[in-house]
Amino acid sequence: MLTTLTSGLTLPTAAAATWPSANGSEAVGATKPISGSVDGGMKRYYGTGDLGSGGQNEDQDPIFKLADGATLKNVIIGAPAADGIHCSGSCTLQNVWWEDVGEDAATFRGTGKTFTVNGGGARKAADKIFQFNGGGTLNISNFAGQDFKTFVRSCGNCSSQYKRTINVTNTEITAPGGVIGGINTNYGDSLTLRGITIVGDSSKKIVPCQKYIGNNTGAEPTKNGSDADGTYCKYSASDLTYR
């Protein structure tokens, strides 16, 4: 039996998502600005020159930078991936795939915004897949995350801090992985998980929701528990399926 999700993501019931093949490739030496709606036609884009280190250095430039209100769809980001995608404000990422995450797959900025990730997948993230630096709501659905440290993180030590709401639905998480969502309870963050399938983690080592005490000083945030509580970590056992 197959479960077919939107944006071309088809999840076999007992295996990880099938990753798409690229329709050509293009090297990117300088960040590509995106406004309006852009359909990449499933082309692979990868960094070269200043975007070609492939490391974990902070403050790398992205392959794509989306203006407030922009949509990017049907794109594959290969390696080196630099800092993936930056959203300057509300944005939509539809059917975007990261084959080998660089610093982060996508970073969301701006205040009081709504960010949408629908379809696609990301793998091989030495640290985070999604970095939520701005304020507002981040909705992730029909996505596949594989081999990561943190799937999505509300910034724990940004100089400007906000309340952040994160909703992850109908998404497949494949081990190895550390944390699905990291949030800051002292800023009123929340993480809601619904319809999450976790593959290859029979010992349940992946933490669904890690709570932190965030700060705006740049210091490493301290942990503040990891249990579902209905306020900050919103999920129940029935929301998590292990395969």
CSV table of C-alpha atoms in Angstrom, one decimal, residues 68-243:
chain,number,residue,atom,x,y,z
A,68,ASP,CA,8.5,38.6,1.3
A,69,GLY,CA,5.6,36.8,-0.3
A,70,ALA,CA,7.6,34.8,-2.8
A,71,THR,CA,7.1,31.1,-3.8
A,72,LEU,CA,9.8,28.7,-5.0
A,73,LYS,CA,8.7,25.3,-6.3
A,74,ASN,CA,10.0,22.2,-8.0
A,75,VAL,CA,13.7,22.7,-7.3
A,76,ILE,CA,16.5,20.3,-6.2
A,77,ILE,CA,19.4,21.8,-4.3
A,78,GLY,CA,22.5,19.7,-4.7
A,79,ALA,CA,26.0,19.8,-3.1
A,80,PRO,CA,27.6,22.1,-2.2
A,81,ALA,CA,24.4,23.7,-0.8
A,82,ALA,CA,25.9,26.8,1.0
A,83,ASP,CA,23.1,28.1,3.3
A,84,GLY,CA,20.3,26.7,1.2
A,85,ILE,CA,17.3,29.1,1.0
A,86,HIS,CA,16.7,32.3,3.0
A,87,CYS,CA,13.1,33.7,3.3
A,88,SER,CA,13.1,37.5,4.0
A,89,GLY,CA,9.4,37.3,5.0
A,90,SER,CA,6.4,35.1,4.4
A,91,CYS,CA,7.3,32.5,1.7
A,92,THR,CA,6.2,29.2,0.3
A,93,LEU,CA,8.6,26.4,-0.6
A,94,GLN,CA,6.7,23.7,-2.6
A,95,ASN,CA,8.3,20.4,-3.6
A,96,VAL,CA,11.9,21.6,-2.9
A,97,TRP,CA,14.5,18.9,-2.2
A,98,TRP,CA,17.9,19.2,-0.6
A,99,GLU,CA,20.2,16.3,-1.5
A,100,ASP,CA,22.9,17.2,1.0
A,101,VAL,CA,22.1,20.1,3.4
A,102,GLY,CA,24.9,22.7,3.9
A,103,GLU,CA,24.8,25.0,6.8
A,104,ASP,CA,20.9,24.8,7.0
A,105,ALA,CA,18.4,23.9,4.3
A,106,ALA,CA,16.2,26.9,4.8
A,107,THR,CA,16.2,29.9,7.2
A,108,PHE,CA,13.0,32.0,7.9
A,109,ARG,CA,13.2,35.6,8.9
A,110,GLY,CA,10.9,38.6,9.4
A,111,THR,CA,8.3,39.2,12.1
A,112,GLY,CA,4.6,38.3,12.2
A,113,LYS,CA,5.0,36.2,9.1
A,114,THR,CA,3.7,32.9,7.8
A,115,PHE,CA,6.1,30.4,6.2
A,116,THR,CA,4.9,27.4,4.3
A,117,VAL,CA,6.9,24.3,3.4
A,118,ASN,CA,4.7,21.8,1.4
A,119,GLY,CA,6.2,18.6,-0.1
A,120,GLY,CA,9.9,17.9,-0.8
A,121,GLY,CA,12.6,16.6,1.5
A,122,ALA,CA,16.1,17.2,3.0
A,123,ARG,CA,18.8,14.9,4.1
A,124,LYS,CA,22.4,14.8,5.4
A,125,ALA,CA,22.1,17.8,7.7
A,126,ALA,CA,25.1,17.9,10.0
A,127,ASP,CA,23.1,20.3,12.2
A,128,LYS,CA,19.6,21.7,11.4
A,129,ILE,CA,17.3,21.3,8.4
A,130,PHE,CA,15.0,24.3,9.1
A,131,GLN,CA,16.1,27.4,11.1
A,132,PHE,CA,13.3,29.7,12.3
A,133,ASN,CA,14.9,33.0,13.2
A,134,GLY,CA,11.9,35.3,12.6
A,135,GLY,CA,8.6,35.5,14.3
A,136,GLY,CA,5.2,34.1,13.3
A,137,THR,CA,4.1,30.7,12.1
A,138,LEU,CA,6.0,28.0,10.2
A,139,ASN,CA,3.9,25.2,8.6
A,140,ILE,CA,5.7,22.1,7.3
A,141,SER,CA,3.7,19.4,5.6
A,142,ASN,CA,4.1,16.4,3.4
A,143,PHE,CA,7.9,16.5,3.9
A,144,ALA,CA,10.7,13.9,4.2
A,145,GLY,CA,13.6,14.6,6.6
A,146,GLN,CA,16.6,12.1,6.7
A,147,ASP,CA,19.9,12.0,8.6
A,148,PHE,CA,19.9,15.2,10.6
A,149,LYS,CA,20.7,16.6,14.1
A,150,THR,CA,17.6,18.9,14.4
A,151,PHE,CA,14.7,18.9,11.9
A,152,VAL,CA,13.4,22.3,12.8
A,153,ARG,CA,14.7,24.8,15.4
A,154,SER,CA,13.3,28.0,16.8
A,155,CYS,CA,16.4,30.1,17.2
A,156,GLY,CA,17.7,29.7,20.7
A,157,ASN,CA,20.1,32.7,20.9
A,158,CYS,CA,19.2,35.2,18.2
A,159,SER,CA,19.7,38.9,19.2
A,160,SER,CA,16.0,39.5,18.5
A,161,GLN,CA,13.6,36.9,19.9
A,162,TYR,CA,10.0,36.3,19.1
A,163,LYS,CA,7.1,33.9,19.8
A,164,ARG,CA,7.2,31.2,17.2
A,165,THR,CA,4.5,28.7,16.3
A,166,ILE,CA,5.6,25.5,14.4
A,167,ASN,CA,3.2,23.0,12.9
A,168,VAL,CA,4.6,19.8,11.3
A,169,THR,CA,2.0,17.5,9.7
A,170,ASN,CA,2.0,14.4,7.5
A,171,THR,CA,5.8,14.2,7.5
A,172,GLU,CA,8.3,11.4,7.4
A,173,ILE,CA,11.3,11.4,9.6
A,174,THR,CA,14.1,8.9,8.9
A,175,ALA,CA,16.9,8.0,11.3
A,176,PRO,CA,19.6,8.9,12.1
A,177,GLY,CA,18.2,12.0,13.8
A,178,GLY,CA,18.4,13.9,17.0
A,179,VAL,CA,15.4,16.2,17.6
A,180,ILE,CA,12.3,16.8,15.4
A,181,GLY,CA,11.5,20.2,16.9
A,182,GLY,CA,13.4,22.5,19.3
A,183,ILE,CA,11.4,25.4,20.8
A,184,ASN,CA,11.9,28.1,23.5
A,185,THR,CA,9.3,27.9,26.2
A,186,ASN,CA,10.3,31.3,27.7
A,187,TYR,CA,9.2,33.1,24.5
A,188,GLY,CA,5.9,31.2,24.3
A,189,ASP,CA,6.9,29.0,21.3
A,190,SER,CA,4.9,25.9,20.5
A,191,LEU,CA,5.4,22.8,18.3
A,192,THR,CA,2.5,20.7,17.1
A,193,LEU,CA,3.1,17.3,15.5
A,194,ARG,CA,0.4,15.5,13.6
A,195,GLY,CA,0.7,12.4,11.4
A,196,ILE,CA,4.5,11.9,11.8
A,197,THR,CA,6.0,8.7,10.6
A,198,ILE,CA,9.4,7.8,12.0
A,199,VAL,CA,11.4,5.3,10.1
A,200,GLY,CA,14.3,3.2,11.4
A,201,ASP,CA,14.2,4.4,15.1
A,202,SER,CA,12.7,1.3,16.9
A,203,SER,CA,14.6,2.3,20.1
A,204,LYS,CA,12.9,5.8,19.9
A,205,LYS,CA,16.0,7.8,20.3
A,206,ILE,CA,14.8,10.7,18.2
A,207,VAL,CA,13.3,13.3,20.5
A,208,PRO,CA,9.9,14.6,19.2
A,209,CYS,CA,10.0,17.9,21.0
A,210,GLN,CA,12.9,19.5,22.9
A,211,LYS,CA,12.2,22.5,25.1
A,212,TYR,CA,14.8,25.2,25.8
A,213,ILE,CA,15.2,28.4,27.7
A,214,GLY,CA,16.2,30.7,24.9
A,215,ASN,CA,18.2,34.0,25.1
A,216,ASN,CA,19.2,37.0,23.1
A,217,THR,CA,22.9,37.1,24.2
A,218,GLY,CA,24.3,34.4,21.9
A,219,ALA,CA,24.9,32.0,24.7
A,220,GLU,CA,24.1,28.3,24.3
A,221,PRO,CA,20.5,27.8,25.5
A,222,THR,CA,19.7,25.4,28.3
A,223,LYS,CA,17.3,22.5,27.9
A,224,ASN,CA,13.9,22.7,29.7
A,225,GLY,CA,12.4,19.2,29.3
A,226,SER,CA,11.1,17.2,26.4
A,227,ASP,CA,7.7,15.8,27.3
A,228,ALA,CA,4.4,16.6,25.6
A,229,ASP,CA,2.5,19.1,27.7
A,230,GLY,CA,-0.3,20.5,25.6
A,231,THR,CA,1.1,24.0,25.7
A,232,TYR,CA,4.5,24.0,24.2
A,233,CYS,CA,4.9,20.4,22.9
A,234,LYS,CA,1.6,19.5,21.4
A,235,TYR,CA,1.3,15.9,20.3
A,236,SER,CA,0.2,12.5,21.6
A,237,ALA,CA,1.4,8.9,21.0
A,238,SER,CA,-1.1,8.5,18.2
A,239,ASP,CA,0.5,11.3,16.3
A,240,LEU,CA,3.8,9.3,16.0
A,241,THR,CA,4.0,6.1,13.9
A,242,TYR,CA,7.2,4.1,14.1
A,243,ARG,CA,8.2,1.9,11.2
